mmCIF file with all atom_site columns, C-alpha atoms in Angstrom:
data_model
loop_
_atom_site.group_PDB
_atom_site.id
_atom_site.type_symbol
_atom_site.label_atom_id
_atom_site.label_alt_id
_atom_site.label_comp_id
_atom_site.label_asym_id
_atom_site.label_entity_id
_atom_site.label_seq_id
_atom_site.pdbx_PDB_ins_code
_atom_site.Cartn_x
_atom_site.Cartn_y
_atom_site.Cartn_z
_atom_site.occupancy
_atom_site.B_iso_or_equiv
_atom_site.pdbx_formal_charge
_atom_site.auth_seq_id
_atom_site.auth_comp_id
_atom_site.auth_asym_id
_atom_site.auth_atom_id
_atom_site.pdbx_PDB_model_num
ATOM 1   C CA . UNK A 1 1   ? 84.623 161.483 143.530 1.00 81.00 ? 1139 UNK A CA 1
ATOM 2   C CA . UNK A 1 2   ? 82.164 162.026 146.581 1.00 87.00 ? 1140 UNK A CA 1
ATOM 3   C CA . UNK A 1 3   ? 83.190 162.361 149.878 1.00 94.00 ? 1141 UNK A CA 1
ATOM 4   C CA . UNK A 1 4   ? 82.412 162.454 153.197 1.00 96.00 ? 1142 UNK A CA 1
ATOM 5   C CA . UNK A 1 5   ? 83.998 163.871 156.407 1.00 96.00 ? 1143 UNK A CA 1
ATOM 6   C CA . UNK A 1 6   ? 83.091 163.706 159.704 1.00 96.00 ? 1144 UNK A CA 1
ATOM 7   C CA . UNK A 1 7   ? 84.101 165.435 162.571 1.00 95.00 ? 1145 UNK A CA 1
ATOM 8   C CA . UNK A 1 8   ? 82.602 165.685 165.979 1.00 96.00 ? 1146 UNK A CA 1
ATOM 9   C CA . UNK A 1 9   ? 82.387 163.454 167.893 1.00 94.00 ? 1147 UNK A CA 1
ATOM 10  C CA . UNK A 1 10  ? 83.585 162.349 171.766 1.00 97.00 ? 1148 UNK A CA 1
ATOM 11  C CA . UNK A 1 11  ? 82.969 161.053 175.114 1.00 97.00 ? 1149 UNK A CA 1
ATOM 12  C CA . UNK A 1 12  ? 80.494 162.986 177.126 1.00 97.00 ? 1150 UNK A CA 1
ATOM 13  C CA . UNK A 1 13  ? 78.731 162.529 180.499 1.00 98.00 ? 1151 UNK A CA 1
ATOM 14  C CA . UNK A 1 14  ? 74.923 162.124 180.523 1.00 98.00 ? 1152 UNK A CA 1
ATOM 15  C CA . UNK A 1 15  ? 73.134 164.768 179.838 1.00 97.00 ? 1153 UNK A CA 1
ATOM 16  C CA . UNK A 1 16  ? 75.788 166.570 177.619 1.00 97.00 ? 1154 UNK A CA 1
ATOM 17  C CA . UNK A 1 17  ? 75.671 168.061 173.848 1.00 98.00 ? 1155 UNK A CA 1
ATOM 18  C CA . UNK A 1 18  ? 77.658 167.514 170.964 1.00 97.00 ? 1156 UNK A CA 1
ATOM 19  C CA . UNK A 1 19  ? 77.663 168.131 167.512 1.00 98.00 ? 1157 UNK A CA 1
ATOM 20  C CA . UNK A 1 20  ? 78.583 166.424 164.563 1.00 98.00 ? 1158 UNK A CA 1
ATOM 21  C CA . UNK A 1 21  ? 80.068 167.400 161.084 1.00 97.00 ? 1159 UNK A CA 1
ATOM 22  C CA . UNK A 1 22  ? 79.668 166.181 158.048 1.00 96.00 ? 1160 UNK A CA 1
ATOM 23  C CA . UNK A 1 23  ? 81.427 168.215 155.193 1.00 94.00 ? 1161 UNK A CA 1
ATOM 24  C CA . UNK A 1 24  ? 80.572 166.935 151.454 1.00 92.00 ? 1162 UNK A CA 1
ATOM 25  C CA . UNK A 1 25  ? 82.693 167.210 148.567 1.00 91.00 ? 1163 UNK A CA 1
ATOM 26  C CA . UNK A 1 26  ? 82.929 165.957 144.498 1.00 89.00 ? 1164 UNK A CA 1
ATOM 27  C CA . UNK A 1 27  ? 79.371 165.827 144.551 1.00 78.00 ? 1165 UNK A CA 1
ATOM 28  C CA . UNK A 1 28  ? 77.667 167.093 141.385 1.00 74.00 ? 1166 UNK A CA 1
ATOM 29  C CA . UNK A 1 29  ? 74.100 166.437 142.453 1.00 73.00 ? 1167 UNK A CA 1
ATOM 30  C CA . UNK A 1 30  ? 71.581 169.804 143.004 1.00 72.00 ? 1168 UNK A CA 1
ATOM 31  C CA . UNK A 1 31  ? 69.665 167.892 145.236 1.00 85.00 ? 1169 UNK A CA 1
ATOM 32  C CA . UNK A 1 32  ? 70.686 165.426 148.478 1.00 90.00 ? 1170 UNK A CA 1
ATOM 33  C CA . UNK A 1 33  ? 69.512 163.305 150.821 1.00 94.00 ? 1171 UNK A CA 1
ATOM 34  C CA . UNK A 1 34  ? 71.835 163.297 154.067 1.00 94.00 ? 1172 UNK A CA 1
ATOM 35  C CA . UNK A 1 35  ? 71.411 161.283 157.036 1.00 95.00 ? 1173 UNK A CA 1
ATOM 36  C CA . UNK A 1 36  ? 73.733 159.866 160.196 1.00 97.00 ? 1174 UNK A CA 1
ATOM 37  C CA . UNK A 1 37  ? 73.206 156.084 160.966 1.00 97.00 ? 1175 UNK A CA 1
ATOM 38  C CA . UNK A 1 38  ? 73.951 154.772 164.289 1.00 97.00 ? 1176 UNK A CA 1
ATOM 39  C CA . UNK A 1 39  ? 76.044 151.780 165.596 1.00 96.00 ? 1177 UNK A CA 1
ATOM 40  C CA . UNK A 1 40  ? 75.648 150.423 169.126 1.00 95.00 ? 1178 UNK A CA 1
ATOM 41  C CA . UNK A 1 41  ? 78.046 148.299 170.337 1.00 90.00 ? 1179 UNK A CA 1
ATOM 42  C CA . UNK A 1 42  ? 76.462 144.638 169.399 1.00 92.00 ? 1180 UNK A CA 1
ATOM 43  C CA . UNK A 1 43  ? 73.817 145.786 167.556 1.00 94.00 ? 1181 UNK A CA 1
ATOM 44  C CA . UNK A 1 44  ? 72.545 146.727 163.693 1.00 93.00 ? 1182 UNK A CA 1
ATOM 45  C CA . UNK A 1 45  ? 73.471 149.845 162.326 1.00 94.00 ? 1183 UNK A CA 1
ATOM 46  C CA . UNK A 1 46  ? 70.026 152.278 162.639 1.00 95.00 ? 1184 UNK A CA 1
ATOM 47  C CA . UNK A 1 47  ? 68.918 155.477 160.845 1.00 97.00 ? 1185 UNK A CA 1
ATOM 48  C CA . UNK A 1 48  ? 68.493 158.226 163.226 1.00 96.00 ? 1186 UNK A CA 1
ATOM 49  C CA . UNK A 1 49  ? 67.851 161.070 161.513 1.00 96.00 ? 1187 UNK A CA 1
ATOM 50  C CA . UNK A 1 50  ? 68.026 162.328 157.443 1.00 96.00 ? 1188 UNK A CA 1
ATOM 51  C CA . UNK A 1 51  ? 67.377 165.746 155.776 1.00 95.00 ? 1189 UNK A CA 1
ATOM 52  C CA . UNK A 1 52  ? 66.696 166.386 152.244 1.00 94.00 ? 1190 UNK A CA 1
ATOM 53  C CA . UNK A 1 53  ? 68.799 169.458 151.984 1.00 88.00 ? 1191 UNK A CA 1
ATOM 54  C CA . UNK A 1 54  ? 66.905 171.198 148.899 1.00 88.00 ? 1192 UNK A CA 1
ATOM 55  C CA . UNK A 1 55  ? 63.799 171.588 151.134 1.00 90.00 ? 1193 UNK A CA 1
ATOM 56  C CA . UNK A 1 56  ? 64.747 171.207 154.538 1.00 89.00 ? 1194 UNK A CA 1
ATOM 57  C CA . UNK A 1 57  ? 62.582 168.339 154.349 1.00 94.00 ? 1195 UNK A CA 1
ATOM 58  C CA . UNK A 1 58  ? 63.784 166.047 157.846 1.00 95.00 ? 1196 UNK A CA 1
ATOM 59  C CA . UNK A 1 59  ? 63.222 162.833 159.512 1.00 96.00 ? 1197 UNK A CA 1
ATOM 60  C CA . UNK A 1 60  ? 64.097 161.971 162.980 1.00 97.00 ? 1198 UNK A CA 1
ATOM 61  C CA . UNK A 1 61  ? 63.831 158.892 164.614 1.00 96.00 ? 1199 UNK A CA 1
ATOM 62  C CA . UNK A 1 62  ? 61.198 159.004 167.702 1.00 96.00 ? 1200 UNK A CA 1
ATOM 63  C CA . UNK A 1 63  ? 64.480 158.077 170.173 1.00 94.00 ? 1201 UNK A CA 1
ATOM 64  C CA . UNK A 1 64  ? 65.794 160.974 169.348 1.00 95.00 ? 1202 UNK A CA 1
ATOM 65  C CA . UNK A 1 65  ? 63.456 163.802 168.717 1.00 94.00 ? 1203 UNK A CA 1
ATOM 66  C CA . UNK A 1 66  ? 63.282 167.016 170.574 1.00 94.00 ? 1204 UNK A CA 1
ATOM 67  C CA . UNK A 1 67  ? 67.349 166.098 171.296 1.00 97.00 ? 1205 UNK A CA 1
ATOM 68  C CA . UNK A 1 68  ? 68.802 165.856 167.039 1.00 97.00 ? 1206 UNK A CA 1
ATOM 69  C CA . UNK A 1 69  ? 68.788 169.145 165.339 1.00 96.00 ? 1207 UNK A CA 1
ATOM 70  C CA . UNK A 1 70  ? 70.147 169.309 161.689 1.00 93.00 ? 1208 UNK A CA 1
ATOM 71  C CA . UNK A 1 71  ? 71.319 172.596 160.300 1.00 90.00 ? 1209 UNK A CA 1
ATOM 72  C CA . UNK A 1 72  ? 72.832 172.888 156.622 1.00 89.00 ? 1210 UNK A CA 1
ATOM 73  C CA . UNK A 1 73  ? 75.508 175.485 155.814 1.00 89.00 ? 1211 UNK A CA 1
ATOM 74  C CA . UNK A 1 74  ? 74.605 175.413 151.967 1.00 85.00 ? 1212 UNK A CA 1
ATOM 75  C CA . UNK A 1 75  ? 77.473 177.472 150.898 1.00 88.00 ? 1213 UNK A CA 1
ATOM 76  C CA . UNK A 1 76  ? 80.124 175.090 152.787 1.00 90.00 ? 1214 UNK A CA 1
ATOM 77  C CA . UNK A 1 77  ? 78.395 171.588 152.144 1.00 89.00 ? 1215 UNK A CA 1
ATOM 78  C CA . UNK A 1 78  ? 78.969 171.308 155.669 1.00 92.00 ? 1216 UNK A CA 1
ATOM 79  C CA . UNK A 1 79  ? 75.892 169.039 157.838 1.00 94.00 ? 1217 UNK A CA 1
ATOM 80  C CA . UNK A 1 80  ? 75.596 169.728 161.109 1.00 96.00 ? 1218 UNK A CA 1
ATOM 81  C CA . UNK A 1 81  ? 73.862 167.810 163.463 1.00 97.00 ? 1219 UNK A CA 1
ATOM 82  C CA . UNK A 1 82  ? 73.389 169.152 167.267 1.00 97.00 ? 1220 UNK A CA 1
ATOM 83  C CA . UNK A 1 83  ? 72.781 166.369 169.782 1.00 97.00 ? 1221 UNK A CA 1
ATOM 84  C CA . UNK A 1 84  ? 71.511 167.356 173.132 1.00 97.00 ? 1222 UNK A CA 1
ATOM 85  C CA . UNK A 1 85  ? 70.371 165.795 176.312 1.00 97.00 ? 1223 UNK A CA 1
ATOM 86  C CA . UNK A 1 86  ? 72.877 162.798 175.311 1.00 97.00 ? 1224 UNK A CA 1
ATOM 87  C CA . UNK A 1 87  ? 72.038 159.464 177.104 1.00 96.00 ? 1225 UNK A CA 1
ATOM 88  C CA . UNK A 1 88  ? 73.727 156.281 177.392 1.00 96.00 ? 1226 UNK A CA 1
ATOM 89  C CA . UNK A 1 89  ? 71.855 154.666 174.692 1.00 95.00 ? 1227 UNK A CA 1
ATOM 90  C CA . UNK A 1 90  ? 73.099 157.447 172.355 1.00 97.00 ? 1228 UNK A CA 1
ATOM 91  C CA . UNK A 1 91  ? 76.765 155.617 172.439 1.00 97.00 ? 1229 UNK A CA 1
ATOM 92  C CA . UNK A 1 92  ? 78.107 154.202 169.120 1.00 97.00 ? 1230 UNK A CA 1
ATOM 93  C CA . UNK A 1 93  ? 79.867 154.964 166.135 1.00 97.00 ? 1231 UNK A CA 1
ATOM 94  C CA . UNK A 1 94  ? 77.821 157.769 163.886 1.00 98.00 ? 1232 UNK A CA 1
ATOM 95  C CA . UNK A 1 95  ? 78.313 157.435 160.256 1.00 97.00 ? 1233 UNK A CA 1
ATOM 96  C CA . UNK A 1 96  ? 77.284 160.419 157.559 1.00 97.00 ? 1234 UNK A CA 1
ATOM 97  C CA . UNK A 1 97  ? 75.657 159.183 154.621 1.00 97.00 ? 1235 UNK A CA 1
ATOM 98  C CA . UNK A 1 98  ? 74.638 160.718 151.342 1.00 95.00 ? 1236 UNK A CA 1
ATOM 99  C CA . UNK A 1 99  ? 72.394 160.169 148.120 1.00 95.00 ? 1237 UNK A CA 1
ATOM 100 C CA . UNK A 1 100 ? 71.624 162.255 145.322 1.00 92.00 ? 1238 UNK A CA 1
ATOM 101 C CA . UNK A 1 101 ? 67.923 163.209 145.129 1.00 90.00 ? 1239 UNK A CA 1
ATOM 102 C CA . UNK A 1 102 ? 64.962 162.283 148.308 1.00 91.00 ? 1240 UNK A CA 1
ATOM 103 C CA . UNK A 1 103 ? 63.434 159.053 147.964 1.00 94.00 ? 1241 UNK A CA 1
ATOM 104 C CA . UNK A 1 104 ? 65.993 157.978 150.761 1.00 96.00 ? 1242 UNK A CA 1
ATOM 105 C CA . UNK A 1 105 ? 64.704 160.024 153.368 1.00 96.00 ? 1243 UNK A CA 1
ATOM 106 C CA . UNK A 1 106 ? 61.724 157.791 153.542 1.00 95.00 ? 1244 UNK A CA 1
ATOM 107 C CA . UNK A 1 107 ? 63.169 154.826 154.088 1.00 95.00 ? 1245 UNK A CA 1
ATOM 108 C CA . UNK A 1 108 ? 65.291 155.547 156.812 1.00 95.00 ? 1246 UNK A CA 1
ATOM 109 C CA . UNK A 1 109 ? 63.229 153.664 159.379 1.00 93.00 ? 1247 UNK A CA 1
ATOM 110 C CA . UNK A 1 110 ? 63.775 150.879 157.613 1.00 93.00 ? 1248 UNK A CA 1
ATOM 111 C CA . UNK A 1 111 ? 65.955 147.937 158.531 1.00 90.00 ? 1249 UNK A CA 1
ATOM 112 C CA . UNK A 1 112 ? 68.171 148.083 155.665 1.00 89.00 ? 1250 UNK A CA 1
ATOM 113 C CA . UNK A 1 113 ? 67.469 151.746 155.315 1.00 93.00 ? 1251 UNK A CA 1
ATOM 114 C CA . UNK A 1 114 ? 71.173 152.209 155.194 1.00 94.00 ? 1252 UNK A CA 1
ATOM 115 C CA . UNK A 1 115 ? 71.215 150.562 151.552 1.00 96.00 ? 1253 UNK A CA 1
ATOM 116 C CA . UNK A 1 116 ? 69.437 153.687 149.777 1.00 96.00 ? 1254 UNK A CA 1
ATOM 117 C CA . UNK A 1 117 ? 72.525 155.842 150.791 1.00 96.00 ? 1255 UNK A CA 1
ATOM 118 C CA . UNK A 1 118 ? 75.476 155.609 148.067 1.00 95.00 ? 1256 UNK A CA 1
ATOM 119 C CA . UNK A 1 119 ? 78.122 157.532 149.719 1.00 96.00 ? 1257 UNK A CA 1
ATOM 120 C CA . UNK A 1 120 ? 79.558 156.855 153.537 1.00 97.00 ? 1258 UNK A CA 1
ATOM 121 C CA . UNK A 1 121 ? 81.807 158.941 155.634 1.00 97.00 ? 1259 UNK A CA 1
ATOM 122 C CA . UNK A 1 122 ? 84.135 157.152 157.686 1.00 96.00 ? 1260 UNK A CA 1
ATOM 123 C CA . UNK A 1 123 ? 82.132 157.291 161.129 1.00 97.00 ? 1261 UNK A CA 1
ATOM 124 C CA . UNK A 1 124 ? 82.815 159.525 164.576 1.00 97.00 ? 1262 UNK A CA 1
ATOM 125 C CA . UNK A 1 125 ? 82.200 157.619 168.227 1.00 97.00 ? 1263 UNK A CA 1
ATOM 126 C CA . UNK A 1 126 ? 80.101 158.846 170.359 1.00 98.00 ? 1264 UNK A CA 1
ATOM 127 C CA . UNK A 1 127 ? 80.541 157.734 174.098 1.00 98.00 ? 1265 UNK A CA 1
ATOM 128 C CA . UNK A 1 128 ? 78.054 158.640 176.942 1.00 98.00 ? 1266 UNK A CA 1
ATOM 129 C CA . UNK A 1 129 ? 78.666 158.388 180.450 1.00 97.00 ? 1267 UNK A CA 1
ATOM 130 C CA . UNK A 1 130 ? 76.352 157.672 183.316 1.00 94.00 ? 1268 UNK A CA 1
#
């Protein structure tokens, strides 16, 4: 039984950092594909940012590069990801998501990325401030 658990998140002013958790259990796979979605209020959820954790191997969406920074604790199953410079378009509800191997990673982008991803953690809200 997979799961996911996130941890992390707040309410922030502009220009702030955070960082998210994601801690992965009951998975028997030797090879992941990890990624946080994002959910603005009224919109579609997005895919901002993935890592395929046997390589390192990571994709960030061009809104948020230079400011998302994954790090893996392999011995913990524990995904971090650092947020920095936070802005108000940042704000929504983060979800974790997980799926064995890496074909996912490259279709993050995508509209419906979100349906390559077979395991969900229960999301963490992020709230910027102007």
């Amino acid at each position: 039984h997979v799961q996911l658990v996130e941890s992390g998140g707040g309410s922030v002013q502009a220009g702030g950092s955070l960082r998210l958790s994601c801690a992965a259990s009951g998975y028997p796979y030797t090879s992941i594909c990890m990624g946080y979605f994002r959910q603005a209020p009224g919109k579609e959820r997005e895919g901002v940012a993935a890592i395929y954790t046997r390589e390192g191997r990571t994709y960030y969406a061009d809104s948020v590069k230079d400011r998302f920074t994954f790090s893996y604790d392999k011995t913990k199953n524990i995904l971090y990801l650092s947020i920095s410079s936070l802005q108000p378009s940042d704000t929504g509800m983060y979800y974790c998501a997980a799926t064995p191997g890496m074909g996912a990673i490259n279709h993050v982008s995508e509209s419906a990325g979100e349906r390559y991803f077979q395991y969900w953690g229960q999301g963490t809200q992020v709230t910027v401030s102007s």
